[in-house]
Every structure is written in structure tokens, then in C-alpha cells.
Amino acid sequence: MSPAADRAPGATLDVRSITKRYGDVPAVDAVSLDIEAGEFVTLLGASGSGKTTLLRIIAGFADADEGSLLVDGQELRSVPVHRRDIGMVFQNYALFPHLNVEQNVGYPLRMRKVSASERRRRVAEALEAVRLPSFAKRRITELSGGQQQRVALARAIVSRPRLLLMDEPLGALDRNLRDALQLEISRLSRELGLTVVNVTHDQEEALTMSDRIALLDKGRLVQFDSPDDLYHRPVDDTAASFVGESNIFRGAVRGDGSLDVADGVVYSPPSLVDGSAVGSGAVAVMVRPSLVEITLPGRAPEAHSRVDGRVSGIVYAGDSRKIIVETAGGAELIARENAARPLDVGVGQPVTLHWDPRSSIVTRLADETATTAASAPTRKSVSA
Amino acid sequence: MGRVLTIEGGGRRWWVSVGLLGLLFVLLALVVPLAIVVQRSLDAGFENFADALGSASFIRSLGNTAQLAISTTICSAVIGYPYAYAMARSGRTMSRILMTALMLSFWTSLLVRSYAWQVILNDTGLVNELLQAIGVIEEPLQLIRTPAATLIGMTHILVPFTILAIYAQLRGISPDLAMAARGLGATRTRAFWSVTFPLSMPGLAAGSLLVFVLTLGYYVTPQLLGGAGNPVIGQSIVEQTNTLLNTGVGSAMAVLLLVIVIVILGVAARFLGLGRVLGIATERSTR
């Protein structure tokens, strides 16, 4: 993540065990993140995960109960919002309707007492950067959603802030526009060497834009990793189920290091488990639908893990079909059809799902780390 | 306002007849008396108007009225804005308490409120008694029958209009905007003056216009609190018609007042939009 040399690069942001409670309930629970200069970090999580609260704490709209926030090594918590030198893109943009595009973008510069001529120059530059150079005199109400989003972005970067914070910046846009703007925001932040903290609940957006993703669940940091690591090496079943589609089984690692999986799954070979990574006891076994193959009963290769079931549904999803299979144990699994090898299957047909055991991931169970007792494997174990 | 439902057949005819009834009422209660006033004002050609405009006391009352209207408008804005702001931005409980207090005052009879101020401001009233009791003054202060007393009473009576107009406007402004301003480098104070306040201007303007125009026609409160020393237009008209029994000149004065009000509303409508001026603006300001 090397920032562009000719620009003032973004700052480092060190979030140190930030905790925020509402009543007794921690909204953010001892979250620590070390964000590098010029890095694009996304706080990903469902609603109630604490991602927005954490962003508000970084912005200064809320104060933490514990922990510290260091920007380039300096404590930020005691600095009032307007002196934190942040740029911010708000949900629904929060553009000022009584000001035109130019005045909106120039607002942070006016607050920083930048001279009028310098202001004009930098506003023009920022509008150029978001590809709206001829829009300076337009009224906000004359702009489309995508254009408003760009103006909001220009307004956030015009002051060359040390930190760019974005709160669900693309949430209000339709899909095509969102895809285009995702790429554009990534390009811009890299060109300017900005340190970005972005909040979203959209895993696809997080995977596309981020250098690293901080996955939050119920106020706690589940995993802070690159999109690649998060996708291929989730630390537990929460991470596995949140990022990408997955079939998840419960299982247990036996004393000898072999794996015992619930739901009638034959895990083969049972010893192909890195017990040192997960310890013994209850575990989650996960496999991505795109890596699951589907065949007639009894035809699965001996070296593959497998499970028997019946096709319960076929769904067209984008460019491939999703085959939903219900196992004897009642769990629903998903296999994605390989477009190059179309399958001739129908609903109700008995099939065997199988996959290379090396493509499955064995992780710890999130709720087992919170509670203790590693109870018997359960049936209800699959999430998409 | 969403889609328009069309009412068919008998239903529509029923509503039309209700509308006609309303029109008839307006005709009898407003247009006819007004026509009589206009006719009386012209019973000697334009002489009544010449008399009215030539009367030094009428011109003085015009000046008094303008002064009262301007100061009442300013006082209402200065007192009303913070009140409306608190009502729009405080929590639900506080907001309701403020609204209830406002409505209690608003719905209390104008006469009661004017007399209440008389009781407070009299030579033997609450303020003077109190000041005398604690020894600040020996003799009672002249509070009643002063322009200040009228101003206090008028502001108390009319400030709800300002508050409600500003409140409605502020409610339509997302608090996120002021927050965004702070996130972009503005202090709380600057965020207010550069974002919230300009966006609330239409409400402030509409409320102020309403107060200004309403003040022009007030009679009771200036009479009870201001006395006869600094008469407003209303008092001049009453003097002409009731004391001097000169209904022609009195009517001419009333017509002049009406013309002034129409001109003010017309000018304001040009800048604020007719709906807002008439107090029927329904659109909420956008984010």
C-alpha cells in the first residue's frame, strides 16, 4: 500500500481496544485495528455489529468509554470533531441543499479559511478527480444519485484530509452504479494515497474495494485480514458465513487428530485436519458451493469428502445454477453448477455431493469460544 | 400529496354544494361588510381619503403601527427561534413539554392575555410591588400605557406564529446536515450559521411576515396596554367611527390599512411563494 509520492499521504490510524457501551451492552467491544497509511480498510458487519458506532467514534461524533485512537501516533479522542482533519462521506451524502456543487465542495476549505482563489483551484481539481468538471454551478437538486455521490466524495477529499471516513457510501445507489463507483473510489483513494475507513454491510463491496476488511459481529472484531485471507482462511464459522456463500457443518476433532463431522458427512480422509490450528473439540467445517461437485449416489471419488441427499431446488443465480440439496439429516447444502459441465438433475433426485477435502476449511466455532461446552453436533448447521 | 382520488357522481355533487355553502358564508361574512366599508369610504368621493391622509394623528398612528409591527416581529423572531430550535432538536419529552406550553398560551384568549399583562405591569401590579418590596424603587415605574408594554403584550400573543413556522421548517431539515458540516471542519456554531440557519430562513420569513401583518390590525392589546398616548391604526379608526362618528373617514382609514396589507403580502408572495405567505405551504425542505 504505498501512497502516491507527490501527494500528502494519509495518516496511520491505530485503534486500540476501543470500547463503547450503551447501558450495559457493549456496542463496540475492545476493538483494535492497526491501519497503515494509505490503506483502504472496510468495517464489515450486519446491522448491530458496531461498525457504524466505531466509525462515529473515529469521526468524533461519539466518544469511546475506553481505549485510544492514535492518528500518526497522536491521541485523537480529545480532539473535537472539526479539528480532526477528516474527510467524510455520509450515508445519503448529506449535501447542503442551499449551496451549489461548487459551494458544497468548497465548504471544508471555507471552514479551514483557505483563500478564495486557492479554493476555486482546489474545488476544480476535486471535481476533475470525480469526473464532474462542468458541474460547478449546478444545484444539488438537479443531480442524479450517482452525481450526488461523486460530489459528496469530492467534498470529502478536497481538504486532503488525513483520514477519509465513509458511512455506507454506496448504499442508496442501484447495482450498476454501485459497481462503477466502487472501482472509482478505490482508484481515487489509491491515487491520492488516502487512508480510508469505509463502513458497509455489503460483503461484495468490502471484497472489491478493501486492502483489509475488519469483520465485526456483536461489537467484537472477528477477523481483520485481506479479502483473500478472509475468504479463504476465515477464523471461525461467523467469518466463514459472512464472507461469501458457504456450506457449514459442525464437527469435532477427536483426540487422535481425526475429524468427526455431523449431518452424515463422510469426511475423507478423516485425518486431514490441522488440529494444531483449531485445537480439539467442536469445530466448523466449511466448503464453498463453487467447490462442491454433484454426482449420482455411489459415484463420488473415494478420496473425496461426501454427503448424500436429494435435490430440493434449483435456482438460477447470475451465470450459473445453484443446486440446493437436502441431506438425510435435514440440512440444506448448496452446490454451484460448473457452467462448463452442466448437470442433468431434477428436483427430488437422489445425489451425492462431494469435494476435495483440501478445499474445505476447518475453523473454530464462534459461539464455542464464547460459551464452553462442546456439545454434540447439531443438525441445524448450514447457512448460505 | 400522493395521488388524487376522483369522486364520482353524487359524491362529487355533494362536495360541490358544501363548497358553495362555504363560498356563501365568505360572501356574507366577509365580502359584504368589506364592500360596505369601501362604499362608505367613498361616500364623499376621495375626500375621506384626503382627510385621513391629511390628518396628522393618522399619519402618526401609521408610524406607531409600523414601529410596533417591526419591533414585535424582531422580538418574536429573537425569542421564537431558540424556542423553535429547542422544540425541533430536543428529545421527545422536552419537545412535547415545549409544544404543550406553547399551545396553552396560544389557545388562551387574547383578552385574557392582554389583561394578564395589565395586572403584571400596573402601577400597583406585580412588577412594581415586587421592586418596591425589595427596595429597588420608591415610586412605581411607569410600565403600563407605554409602547414597551404594548410590545411585550403583542410579542407574547404573536410569538407562537413565529415559533410554529420556524419549527415546521426546522423539522424538515435533517440533523445529519449540521453533523456533516462538523465532520467537514465546522464548529457547532459555524455549522448552525452556515447550514441550519440558512435552510430555516423560509420558515423564519413566513413566521415573521405573519406576525408583521397581524400586528398591523391589532386594536385590543395596544388599547389595553399602550393606552391612548401612542395610538396605532386600529385605535385611530375606532376614534373616527366611535368617538367622532365620522364613519366615512374611519372607513377610508380601514381601506388604506387593507391596501397596505395587500401590498405587503403581494411583495412577499413574489419572494416567498404564495403558498408560504398564506400559510398553506406543505412541501418539506429536502435534505
mmCIF file of C-alpha atoms in Angstrom, chain B residues 14-228:
data_model
loop_
_atom_site.group_PDB
_atom_site.id
_atom_site.type_symbol
_atom_site.label_atom_id
_atom_site.label_comp_id
_atom_site.label_asym_id
_atom_site.label_seq_id
_atom_site.Cartn_x
_atom_site.Cartn_y
_atom_site.Cartn_z
ATOM 1 C CA TRP B 14 -72.268 16.768 -2.513
ATOM 2 C CA TRP B 15 -68.788 18.243 -2.145
ATOM 3 C CA VAL B 16 -69.585 20.956 -4.672
ATOM 4 C CA SER B 17 -72.616 22.002 -2.627
ATOM 5 C CA VAL B 18 -70.522 22.052 0.552
ATOM 6 C CA GLY B 19 -68.053 24.288 -1.256
ATOM 7 C CA LEU B 20 -70.806 26.594 -2.421
ATOM 8 C CA LEU B 21 -72.092 26.863 1.141
ATOM 9 C CA GLY B 22 -68.622 27.917 2.234
ATOM 10 C CA LEU B 23 -68.471 30.473 -0.534
ATOM 11 C CA LEU B 24 -71.834 31.858 0.517
ATOM 12 C CA PHE B 25 -70.586 32.200 4.080
ATOM 13 C CA VAL B 26 -67.464 34.065 2.967
ATOM 14 C CA LEU B 27 -69.628 36.301 0.802
ATOM 15 C CA LEU B 28 -71.987 37.237 3.634
ATOM 16 C CA ALA B 29 -69.467 37.449 6.453
ATOM 17 C CA LEU B 30 -66.531 38.992 4.647
ATOM 18 C CA VAL B 31 -67.225 40.388 1.216
ATOM 19 C CA VAL B 32 -70.463 42.203 2.014
ATOM 20 C CA PRO B 33 -69.190 44.039 5.127
ATOM 21 C CA LEU B 34 -65.996 44.857 3.286
ATOM 22 C CA ALA B 35 -67.965 46.244 0.357
ATOM 23 C CA ILE B 36 -69.966 48.390 2.755
ATOM 24 C CA VAL B 37 -66.752 49.758 4.266
ATOM 25 C CA VAL B 38 -65.339 50.538 0.821
ATOM 26 C CA GLN B 39 -68.608 52.161 -0.209
ATOM 27 C CA ARG B 40 -68.682 54.316 2.933
ATOM 28 C CA SER B 41 -65.107 55.381 2.418
ATOM 29 C CA LEU B 42 -66.151 56.703 -0.979
ATOM 30 C CA ASP B 43 -69.378 58.405 0.153
ATOM 31 C CA ALA B 44 -67.796 61.818 -0.435
ATOM 32 C CA GLY B 45 -65.658 61.000 -3.396
ATOM 33 C CA PHE B 46 -61.998 60.817 -2.386
ATOM 34 C CA GLU B 47 -62.406 63.489 0.206
ATOM 35 C CA ASN B 48 -62.427 60.972 3.067
ATOM 36 C CA PHE B 49 -59.062 59.649 1.894
ATOM 37 C CA ALA B 50 -57.723 63.161 1.627
ATOM 38 C CA ASP B 51 -58.957 63.874 5.156
ATOM 39 C CA ALA B 52 -57.419 60.685 6.501
ATOM 40 C CA LEU B 53 -54.051 61.241 4.861
ATOM 41 C CA GLY B 54 -54.132 64.909 5.826
ATOM 42 C CA SER B 55 -54.702 64.108 9.498
ATOM 43 C CA ALA B 56 -51.501 64.387 11.490
ATOM 44 C CA SER B 57 -52.784 61.965 14.114
ATOM 45 C CA PHE B 58 -53.486 59.301 11.486
ATOM 46 C CA ILE B 59 -50.034 59.683 9.985
ATOM 47 C CA ARG B 60 -48.606 59.443 13.487
ATOM 48 C CA SER B 61 -50.611 56.284 14.141
ATOM 49 C CA LEU B 62 -49.251 54.847 10.884
ATOM 50 C CA GLY B 63 -45.754 55.478 12.165
ATOM 51 C CA ASN B 64 -46.593 53.982 15.571
ATOM 52 C CA THR B 65 -48.072 50.933 13.910
ATOM 53 C CA ALA B 66 -45.062 50.399 11.663
ATOM 54 C CA GLN B 67 -42.756 50.769 14.646
ATOM 55 C CA LEU B 68 -44.815 48.321 16.698
ATOM 56 C CA ALA B 69 -45.022 45.818 13.840
ATOM 57 C CA ILE B 70 -41.288 45.921 13.190
ATOM 58 C CA SER B 71 -40.315 45.612 16.847
ATOM 59 C CA THR B 72 -42.881 42.877 17.511
ATOM 60 C CA THR B 73 -41.579 40.954 14.506
ATOM 61 C CA ILE B 74 -37.982 41.277 15.662
ATOM 62 C CA CYS B 75 -38.771 40.324 19.267
ATOM 63 C CA SER B 76 -40.825 37.348 18.106
ATOM 64 C CA ALA B 77 -38.005 36.161 15.872
ATOM 65 C CA VAL B 78 -35.361 36.572 18.565
ATOM 66 C CA ILE B 79 -37.441 34.811 21.223
ATOM 67 C CA GLY B 80 -39.166 32.399 18.873
ATOM 68 C CA TYR B 81 -36.158 30.997 17.038
ATOM 69 C CA PRO B 82 -34.365 29.492 20.027
ATOM 70 C CA TYR B 83 -37.672 28.130 21.291
ATOM 71 C CA ALA B 84 -38.465 26.520 17.929
ATOM 72 C CA TYR B 85 -34.930 25.182 17.681
ATOM 73 C CA ALA B 86 -35.138 23.607 21.123
ATOM 74 C CA MET B 87 -38.500 22.120 20.224
ATOM 75 C CA ALA B 88 -37.229 20.679 16.943
ATOM 76 C CA ARG B 89 -33.936 19.292 18.231
ATOM 77 C CA SER B 90 -34.569 18.212 21.826
ATOM 78 C CA GLY B 91 -35.744 14.778 22.855
ATOM 79 C CA ARG B 92 -39.349 13.698 22.637
ATOM 80 C CA THR B 93 -40.329 14.535 26.191
ATOM 81 C CA MET B 94 -38.810 18.002 26.173
ATOM 82 C CA SER B 95 -40.231 18.688 22.747
ATOM 83 C CA ARG B 96 -43.727 17.772 23.953
ATOM 84 C CA ILE B 97 -43.466 19.909 27.065
ATOM 85 C CA LEU B 98 -42.414 22.898 24.980
ATOM 86 C CA MET B 99 -45.213 22.303 22.489
ATOM 87 C CA THR B 100 -47.828 21.975 25.235
ATOM 88 C CA ALA B 101 -46.677 25.177 26.917
ATOM 89 C CA LEU B 102 -46.833 26.942 23.582
ATOM 90 C CA MET B 103 -50.314 25.700 22.801
ATOM 91 C CA LEU B 104 -51.655 26.595 26.243
ATOM 92 C CA SER B 105 -50.584 30.166 25.668
ATOM 93 C CA PHE B 106 -51.725 30.133 22.041
ATOM 94 C CA TRP B 107 -55.225 28.958 22.863
ATOM 95 C CA THR B 108 -55.742 31.334 25.755
ATOM 96 C CA SER B 109 -57.978 34.240 24.804
ATOM 97 C CA LEU B 110 -56.232 37.315 23.563
ATOM 98 C CA LEU B 111 -58.234 39.414 26.004
ATOM 99 C CA VAL B 112 -57.193 37.268 28.932
ATOM 100 C CA ARG B 113 -53.561 37.508 27.950
ATOM 101 C CA SER B 114 -53.752 41.272 27.495
ATOM 102 C CA TYR B 115 -55.450 41.757 30.869
ATOM 103 C CA ALA B 116 -52.920 39.447 32.464
ATOM 104 C CA TRP B 117 -50.147 41.753 31.330
ATOM 105 C CA GLN B 118 -52.107 44.701 32.640
ATOM 106 C CA VAL B 119 -52.190 43.035 36.056
ATOM 107 C CA ILE B 120 -48.469 42.399 35.890
ATOM 108 C CA LEU B 121 -47.433 45.843 34.620
ATOM 109 C CA ASN B 122 -49.855 48.098 36.526
ATOM 110 C CA ASP B 123 -48.684 50.814 38.899
ATOM 111 C CA THR B 124 -49.889 48.514 41.626
ATOM 112 C CA GLY B 125 -49.041 45.422 39.613
ATOM 113 C CA LEU B 126 -46.767 42.504 40.257
ATOM 114 C CA VAL B 127 -43.549 44.028 38.943
ATOM 115 C CA ASN B 128 -43.891 47.343 40.748
ATOM 116 C CA GLU B 129 -44.967 45.755 44.017
ATOM 117 C CA LEU B 130 -42.057 43.386 43.893
ATOM 118 C CA LEU B 131 -39.499 46.084 43.097
ATOM 119 C CA GLN B 132 -40.890 48.267 45.859
ATOM 120 C CA ALA B 133 -40.901 45.410 48.334
ATOM 121 C CA ILE B 134 -37.225 44.689 47.832
ATOM 122 C CA GLY B 135 -36.454 48.398 47.911
ATOM 123 C CA VAL B 136 -35.131 48.936 44.397
ATOM 124 C CA ILE B 137 -37.566 51.753 43.747
ATOM 125 C CA GLU B 138 -39.619 54.163 45.873
ATOM 126 C CA GLU B 139 -42.286 55.233 43.423
ATOM 127 C CA PRO B 140 -43.935 52.813 40.960
ATOM 128 C CA LEU B 141 -42.398 52.780 37.485
ATOM 129 C CA GLN B 142 -44.483 53.809 34.522
ATOM 130 C CA LEU B 143 -44.805 50.411 32.848
ATOM 131 C CA ILE B 144 -48.391 50.323 31.703
ATOM 132 C CA ARG B 145 -49.537 52.701 28.935
ATOM 133 C CA THR B 146 -46.127 52.704 27.299
ATOM 134 C CA PRO B 147 -45.028 51.435 23.884
ATOM 135 C CA ALA B 148 -42.903 48.875 25.723
ATOM 136 C CA ALA B 149 -45.969 47.403 27.394
ATOM 137 C CA THR B 150 -47.688 47.080 24.033
ATOM 138 C CA LEU B 151 -44.613 45.430 22.597
ATOM 139 C CA ILE B 152 -44.451 42.919 25.452
ATOM 140 C CA GLY B 153 -48.121 42.035 25.062
ATOM 141 C CA MET B 154 -48.001 41.833 21.280
ATOM 142 C CA THR B 155 -44.896 39.670 21.303
ATOM 143 C CA HIS B 156 -46.441 37.309 23.828
ATOM 144 C CA ILE B 157 -49.577 36.993 21.746
ATOM 145 C CA LEU B 158 -47.952 36.622 18.338
ATOM 146 C CA VAL B 159 -44.721 34.731 19.048
ATOM 147 C CA PRO B 160 -46.450 31.330 18.637
ATOM 148 C CA PHE B 161 -46.901 32.057 14.930
ATOM 149 C CA THR B 162 -43.168 32.592 14.504
ATOM 150 C CA ILE B 163 -42.341 29.543 16.579
ATOM 151 C CA LEU B 164 -44.663 27.232 14.679
ATOM 152 C CA ALA B 165 -43.466 28.431 11.275
ATOM 153 C CA ILE B 166 -39.786 28.021 12.209
ATOM 154 C CA TYR B 167 -40.455 24.698 13.921
ATOM 155 C CA ALA B 168 -42.149 23.285 10.826
ATOM 156 C CA GLN B 169 -39.192 24.358 8.725
ATOM 157 C CA LEU B 170 -36.571 23.001 11.134
ATOM 158 C CA ARG B 171 -38.328 19.656 11.359
ATOM 159 C CA GLY B 172 -37.804 19.277 7.627
ATOM 160 C CA ILE B 173 -34.042 19.828 7.901
ATOM 161 C CA SER B 174 -32.142 16.648 8.618
ATOM 162 C CA PRO B 175 -29.881 16.979 11.699
ATOM 163 C CA ASP B 176 -27.371 14.993 9.649
ATOM 164 C CA LEU B 177 -26.586 18.136 7.680
ATOM 165 C CA ALA B 178 -25.263 20.016 10.689
ATOM 166 C CA MET B 179 -23.390 16.878 11.714
ATOM 167 C CA ALA B 180 -21.903 16.625 8.228
ATOM 168 C CA ALA B 181 -20.780 20.246 8.468
ATOM 169 C CA ARG B 182 -18.932 19.447 11.686
ATOM 170 C CA GLY B 183 -17.353 16.406 10.105
ATOM 171 C CA LEU B 184 -16.111 18.686 7.328
ATOM 172 C CA GLY B 185 -14.413 21.106 9.703
ATOM 173 C CA ALA B 186 -17.098 23.432 11.064
ATOM 174 C CA THR B 187 -17.537 24.179 14.753
ATOM 175 C CA ARG B 188 -21.031 23.662 16.162
ATOM 176 C CA THR B 189 -21.651 27.387 15.915
ATOM 177 C CA ARG B 190 -20.461 27.669 12.328
ATOM 178 C CA ALA B 191 -22.370 24.550 11.362
ATOM 179 C CA PHE B 192 -25.512 26.225 12.654
ATOM 180 C CA TRP B 193 -24.959 29.568 10.944
ATOM 181 C CA SER B 194 -23.738 28.154 7.654
ATOM 182 C CA VAL B 195 -26.167 25.253 7.260
ATOM 183 C CA THR B 196 -29.132 25.053 9.630
ATOM 184 C CA PHE B 197 -29.911 28.749 9.789
ATOM 185 C CA PRO B 198 -29.951 29.479 6.040
ATOM 186 C CA LEU B 199 -32.070 26.384 5.479
ATOM 187 C CA SER B 200 -34.545 27.560 8.120
ATOM 188 C CA MET B 201 -34.880 31.036 6.571
ATOM 189 C CA PRO B 202 -38.125 30.343 4.697
ATOM 190 C CA GLY B 203 -39.811 29.394 7.979
ATOM 191 C CA LEU B 204 -38.426 32.422 9.760
ATOM 192 C CA ALA B 205 -39.536 34.664 6.907
ATOM 193 C CA ALA B 206 -43.039 33.202 6.750
ATOM 194 C CA GLY B 207 -43.487 33.442 10.532
ATOM 195 C CA SER B 208 -42.174 36.988 10.626
ATOM 196 C CA LEU B 209 -44.407 38.067 7.777
ATOM 197 C CA LEU B 210 -47.413 36.629 9.549
ATOM 198 C CA VAL B 211 -46.557 38.425 12.790
ATOM 199 C CA PHE B 212 -45.895 41.689 10.973
ATOM 200 C CA VAL B 213 -49.194 41.651 9.101
ATOM 201 C CA LEU B 214 -51.207 40.515 12.120
ATOM 202 C CA THR B 215 -49.716 43.310 14.226
ATOM 203 C CA LEU B 216 -50.896 45.939 11.751
ATOM 204 C CA GLY B 217 -54.538 45.183 12.523
ATOM 205 C CA TYR B 218 -54.378 44.746 16.322
ATOM 206 C CA TYR B 219 -56.571 47.003 18.424
ATOM 207 C CA VAL B 220 -57.363 45.439 21.786
ATOM 208 C CA THR B 221 -53.850 44.830 23.064
ATOM 209 C CA PRO B 222 -52.450 48.269 22.152
ATOM 210 C CA GLN B 223 -55.560 49.827 23.682
ATOM 211 C CA LEU B 224 -55.260 47.905 26.955
ATOM 212 C CA LEU B 225 -51.509 48.065 27.402
ATOM 213 C CA GLY B 226 -50.371 51.080 25.406
ATOM 214 C CA GLY B 227 -53.130 53.458 26.326
ATOM 215 C CA ALA B 228 -54.197 56.368 24.123
#
